[in-house]
Amino acid sequence: MGVKNPYRGPLSSALSQDTYLVREFEKTRYQREDYYSAINIEPISISQIPRAMSRMGWKKSAALMKRWLETPAWKCPESWKDGMELPEGLYIPDEHCDDQTITMSWLMNYPSAAEAVNKLLNERALSPAGLGVTTKRLERLGWDGKGTYTFGRKNILGRPSMSARELEQKYQNNFLAVGDNFALHVVVDTLDDVYGSLGTYNLKVAVIGTASRGIDNKVYFEPSYAGVYVKDFYDFNNDGAWDQPLGLWTEDGILTRGQSVRSVLNRDTVRLGKKTMKVSKVFNSDFLNYRKETGKGGDFIVFSDVLWVKMNGVYELPWGV
């Protein structure tokens, strides 16, 4: 869902009351150690947030938010988010889908994401639950369980050539929800571009290969590749009556948790280096108001490209179970 509340947990009630976005128009001029000249500030407009993200180096976050701000107003139906009526991957309208911005090569630069990918591949792709879903996928693809059946498109070089949207529709068999650990972030500040662009997101895996009926009349599966990709919903829709806060920001970017706590203690100001900054509040509702006032602000589904990993082995499928 894009930028999310970084302050969930034991301190959230205090921190959520001081969640701000600001723009400083006149920088302070340092005069001596204990004195700072007055500053004039105005709240940053919603449309300026991508620029602040870019200044932090959050290029993916900026691109996704810029898309939301500039596309026609559209709210993602709740039935899409809970999976009850979400169109299959290839049939999601292009205007409600971004499958260009997030790449797995970029995501794998972040240790938490790389760890999650390894867990998904090693513990879930070929787990009993995953193989059970693969069995259902094969039935849906039309295999009757007789002879040998190879599935999953490849190019002339023998490499898989399917998008995440195609995998989602035909071959996906397991997933892993990736989110932040509040206790860890209190100690170690890990706010980064992944956090800003995806927040809590789903890593999905699909397996392709060959299924066959053995001489013992059981059905076996020999995987050739597993494909890992991201699927996420990008929106600013509140859950119930709670109006979600979206972090503390200056024109140079988001404040760390330590700086945020100092802002709370100092009653809406924070001292950064030789500057003392006043802060002001913003919530999900600010984005919803932007949508109402401008006719822009379109929710969308994020798909990454696919990270392909070679697989091997022989696994029994629960055919007919």
XYZ file of C-alpha atoms in Angstrom:
321
model
C 0.000 0.000 0.000
C 2.806 2.469 -0.489
C 3.901 4.460 2.549
C 2.465 3.012 5.740
C 2.503 3.915 9.388
C 6.061 3.207 10.592
C 5.035 3.556 14.211
C 2.720 0.627 14.910
C 3.225 -0.986 18.312
C 3.518 0.060 21.960
C 4.360 3.687 21.105
C 1.907 4.093 18.248
C -0.755 5.995 20.171
C 1.723 8.714 21.110
C 3.565 8.833 17.810
C 0.462 8.784 15.634
C -0.570 12.113 17.135
C 2.553 13.743 15.722
C 2.814 12.477 12.166
C 3.680 15.259 9.787
C 4.754 16.458 6.371
C 6.415 19.862 6.171
C 8.161 22.171 3.763
C 10.617 24.758 5.012
C 10.531 27.880 2.832
C 13.197 29.873 4.645
C 16.102 27.895 6.047
C 17.456 28.786 9.429
C 20.720 30.702 9.502
C 23.115 29.439 12.132
C 24.356 32.338 14.312
C 25.778 30.714 17.407
C 25.550 27.391 19.176
C 22.432 28.139 21.220
C 20.578 30.427 18.814
C 18.709 29.801 15.572
C 17.039 32.404 13.411
C 13.281 32.195 12.929
C 11.927 30.059 10.127
C 8.690 30.311 8.183
C 7.099 27.061 7.098
C 3.990 25.916 5.329
C 2.603 22.374 5.152
C 3.938 20.491 2.161
C 1.311 19.786 -0.466
C 0.526 16.175 -1.309
C 1.911 16.617 -4.821
C 5.352 17.534 -3.411
C 5.881 14.278 -1.540
C 7.486 12.413 -4.478
C 10.145 15.138 -4.657
C 10.977 14.632 -0.987
C 11.217 10.895 -1.633
C 13.567 11.481 -4.541
C 15.829 13.595 -2.345
C 16.207 10.602 -0.033
C 17.038 8.347 -2.955
C 13.667 6.611 -2.771
C 13.271 6.438 -6.557
C 10.750 3.580 -6.647
C 8.633 5.144 -3.898
C 8.591 8.459 -5.752
C 7.612 6.823 -9.044
C 4.712 4.874 -7.540
C 3.336 7.845 -5.625
C 3.708 10.088 -8.671
C 1.650 7.611 -10.678
C -1.090 7.597 -8.023
C -1.179 11.395 -7.907
C -1.358 11.831 -11.672
C -3.818 9.124 -12.744
C -7.627 9.522 -12.836
C -9.387 8.978 -9.517
C -10.240 5.337 -8.841
C -10.725 3.390 -5.625
C -9.727 -0.258 -5.583
C -12.804 -2.328 -4.663
C -12.563 -4.135 -1.342
C -13.636 -7.304 -3.153
C -10.423 -7.043 -5.178
C -8.303 -6.701 -2.064
C -9.878 -9.642 -0.237
C -9.614 -11.771 -3.379
C -13.327 -12.401 -3.764
C -13.687 -10.704 -7.179
C -10.155 -9.785 -8.255
C -9.728 -10.368 -12.007
C -7.157 -12.962 -12.949
C -3.675 -11.589 -13.515
C -3.834 -11.205 -17.281
C -7.295 -9.662 -17.104
C -6.580 -6.864 -14.639
C -7.100 -3.666 -16.665
C -3.778 -2.055 -17.554
C -4.898 1.281 -16.135
C -5.151 -0.366 -12.709
C -1.827 -2.198 -12.834
C 1.860 -1.216 -12.618
C 4.172 -4.028 -13.695
C 7.157 -1.901 -14.739
C 8.418 -0.027 -11.673
C 9.407 -2.753 -9.194
C 12.122 -5.185 -10.275
C 13.349 -8.218 -8.403
C 16.987 -7.320 -9.111
C 16.412 -4.032 -7.243
C 14.519 -5.724 -4.410
C 17.227 -8.345 -3.880
C 19.657 -5.579 -2.898
C 17.807 -5.382 0.431
C 18.742 -8.121 2.943
C 15.242 -8.498 4.362
C 13.817 -9.103 0.892
C 16.593 -11.530 -0.083
C 15.990 -13.474 3.130
C 12.268 -13.637 2.399
C 12.909 -14.885 -1.154
C 15.156 -17.663 0.151
C 12.545 -18.680 2.711
C 9.824 -18.766 0.070
C 11.924 -20.912 -2.255
C 13.337 -23.272 0.360
C 10.327 -23.725 2.618
C 7.165 -23.074 0.613
C 7.560 -23.474 -3.146
C 7.688 -27.283 -2.937
C 6.035 -27.771 0.446
C 3.024 -30.102 0.779
C 0.745 -27.045 0.631
C 2.511 -25.703 -2.458
C 2.390 -29.054 -4.236
C -1.297 -29.315 -3.413
C -1.945 -26.007 -5.177
C 0.198 -27.096 -8.132
C -1.990 -30.186 -8.433
C -5.095 -28.009 -8.650
C -3.364 -25.782 -11.193
C -2.619 -28.801 -13.402
C -6.225 -29.916 -13.238
C -7.342 -26.444 -14.238
C -4.843 -26.377 -17.107
C -6.608 -29.466 -18.442
C -4.205 -32.327 -17.665
C -6.048 -35.559 -16.964
C -3.235 -37.167 -14.974
C -2.220 -39.588 -17.732
C 1.161 -39.834 -19.427
C 3.516 -36.853 -19.183
C 2.656 -33.166 -19.139
C 5.163 -30.287 -19.333
C 3.823 -26.874 -18.400
C 5.166 -23.308 -18.387
C 6.231 -21.364 -21.484
C 9.917 -21.002 -22.365
C 11.789 -19.127 -25.069
C 14.066 -20.648 -27.726
C 16.938 -20.603 -25.237
C 14.972 -22.701 -22.767
C 14.416 -19.866 -20.313
C 10.967 -19.158 -18.856
C 9.268 -16.268 -20.667
C 6.209 -15.471 -18.550
C 5.272 -12.324 -16.725
C 4.232 -12.112 -13.090
C 0.662 -11.514 -14.231
C 0.658 -14.773 -16.191
C 2.191 -16.663 -13.282
C -0.443 -15.219 -10.949
C -3.180 -16.514 -13.204
C -1.850 -19.952 -14.121
C 0.989 -21.251 -11.942
C 1.347 -19.429 -8.597
C 1.278 -21.941 -5.740
C 2.396 -20.185 -2.529
C 3.265 -16.820 -1.013
C 4.961 -15.087 1.902
C 3.773 -11.856 3.512
C 6.766 -9.581 4.103
C 6.424 -6.876 6.731
C 8.419 -4.926 9.262
C 9.115 -6.025 12.820
C 8.322 -3.125 15.143
C 10.607 -4.318 17.928
C 13.525 -4.503 15.498
C 12.872 -1.088 13.975
C 12.755 0.582 17.372
C 16.410 -0.417 17.755
C 17.570 -0.354 14.130
C 16.264 2.263 11.731
C 15.507 0.456 8.455
C 13.308 2.977 6.695
C 14.228 2.579 3.024
C 12.884 2.633 -0.518
C 11.297 -0.818 -0.130
C 9.486 0.395 2.957
C 8.320 3.551 1.196
C 7.160 1.863 -2.004
C 5.733 -1.424 -0.769
C 5.383 -1.322 3.017
C 4.013 -4.757 3.871
C 3.815 -6.763 0.646
C 3.363 -10.272 -0.714
C 6.111 -12.282 -2.351
C 4.608 -14.961 -4.578
C 6.121 -18.081 -6.099
C 5.129 -20.192 -9.082
C 6.689 -23.479 -10.165
C 6.805 -24.982 -13.656
C 8.135 -28.293 -14.921
C 6.908 -31.749 -15.857
C 4.248 -33.927 -14.243
C 3.898 -37.599 -15.059
C 2.138 -40.798 -14.043
C 4.646 -43.290 -12.627
C 4.688 -47.061 -12.995
C 3.347 -47.245 -9.442
C 0.316 -45.274 -10.665
C 1.265 -42.271 -8.554
C 1.718 -38.777 -10.026
C 5.125 -37.122 -9.753
C 6.397 -33.632 -10.439
C 9.881 -32.630 -11.615
C 10.235 -28.842 -11.270
C 12.483 -27.001 -13.714
C 12.103 -23.404 -12.493
C 10.512 -21.405 -9.729
C 9.529 -17.808 -10.390
C 9.339 -15.279 -7.544
C 7.588 -11.929 -7.854
C 5.905 -9.161 -5.873
C 2.211 -8.438 -5.759
C 0.923 -5.457 -3.778
C -2.011 -3.045 -3.649
C -1.114 0.647 -3.802
C -3.796 2.764 -2.183
C -4.510 5.160 0.673
C -7.890 3.799 1.726
C -8.502 3.733 5.465
C -9.529 0.583 7.263
C -12.723 1.422 9.128
C -12.810 4.615 11.195
C -9.042 4.787 11.775
C -7.319 7.516 9.754
C -3.837 6.160 9.110
C -0.882 8.531 9.695
C 1.948 8.406 7.163
C 5.202 9.327 8.880
C 7.090 12.474 9.802
C 8.656 14.347 6.911
C 10.729 17.399 6.064
C 11.462 18.704 2.592
C 14.524 16.442 2.664
C 12.629 13.282 3.521
C 11.190 11.154 6.281
C 12.404 11.452 9.868
C 13.917 8.460 11.610
C 12.140 6.950 14.565
C 14.536 8.607 16.980
C 13.900 11.999 15.408
C 10.172 11.337 15.479
C 10.243 10.618 19.198
C 12.170 13.862 19.774
C 9.523 15.694 17.768
C 6.819 14.327 20.046
C 8.756 15.279 23.173
C 9.496 18.766 21.816
C 5.882 19.450 20.918
C 5.906 19.435 17.137
C 9.486 20.577 16.513
C 12.628 18.651 15.735
C 16.245 19.794 15.703
C 18.237 18.454 12.749
C 21.864 19.490 12.725
C 21.821 23.282 12.840
C 18.114 23.590 12.064
C 15.044 23.466 14.282
C 12.017 22.468 12.249
C 8.349 22.847 12.999
C 6.144 19.988 11.797
C 2.486 19.552 10.785
C 0.168 16.552 10.364
C -0.919 14.470 7.342
C -3.035 11.311 7.131
C -4.513 8.927 4.590
C -7.497 11.260 4.498
C -5.301 13.976 2.971
C -4.783 11.761 -0.067
C -8.483 10.916 -0.189
C -9.308 14.632 -0.055
C -6.802 15.204 -2.874
C -8.684 12.619 -4.926
C -12.012 14.301 -4.220
C -10.753 17.794 -5.004
C -8.659 17.063 -8.107
C -10.345 14.074 -9.729
C -6.976 12.312 -9.627
C -5.566 9.644 -7.340
C -5.935 6.208 -8.892
C -5.289 3.060 -6.865
C -3.481 0.251 -8.648
C -1.997 -3.215 -8.248
C 1.782 -3.555 -8.303
C 3.468 -6.523 -9.954
C 7.236 -6.842 -10.227
C 9.081 -8.705 -12.923
C 10.043 -12.325 -12.183
C 13.148 -13.747 -10.530
C 13.677 -17.199 -12.052
C 15.576 -19.862 -10.118
C 16.414 -23.366 -11.383
C 14.883 -26.202 -9.398
C 15.313 -29.953 -9.411
C 14.189 -33.110 -7.655
C 11.141 -35.357 -7.862
C 8.041 -34.757 -5.733
C 4.856 -36.755 -5.391
C 1.706 -34.799 -6.122
C -1.498 -35.444 -4.155
C -3.396 -36.337 -7.314
C -6.953 -37.460 -6.680
C -6.708 -36.719 -2.937
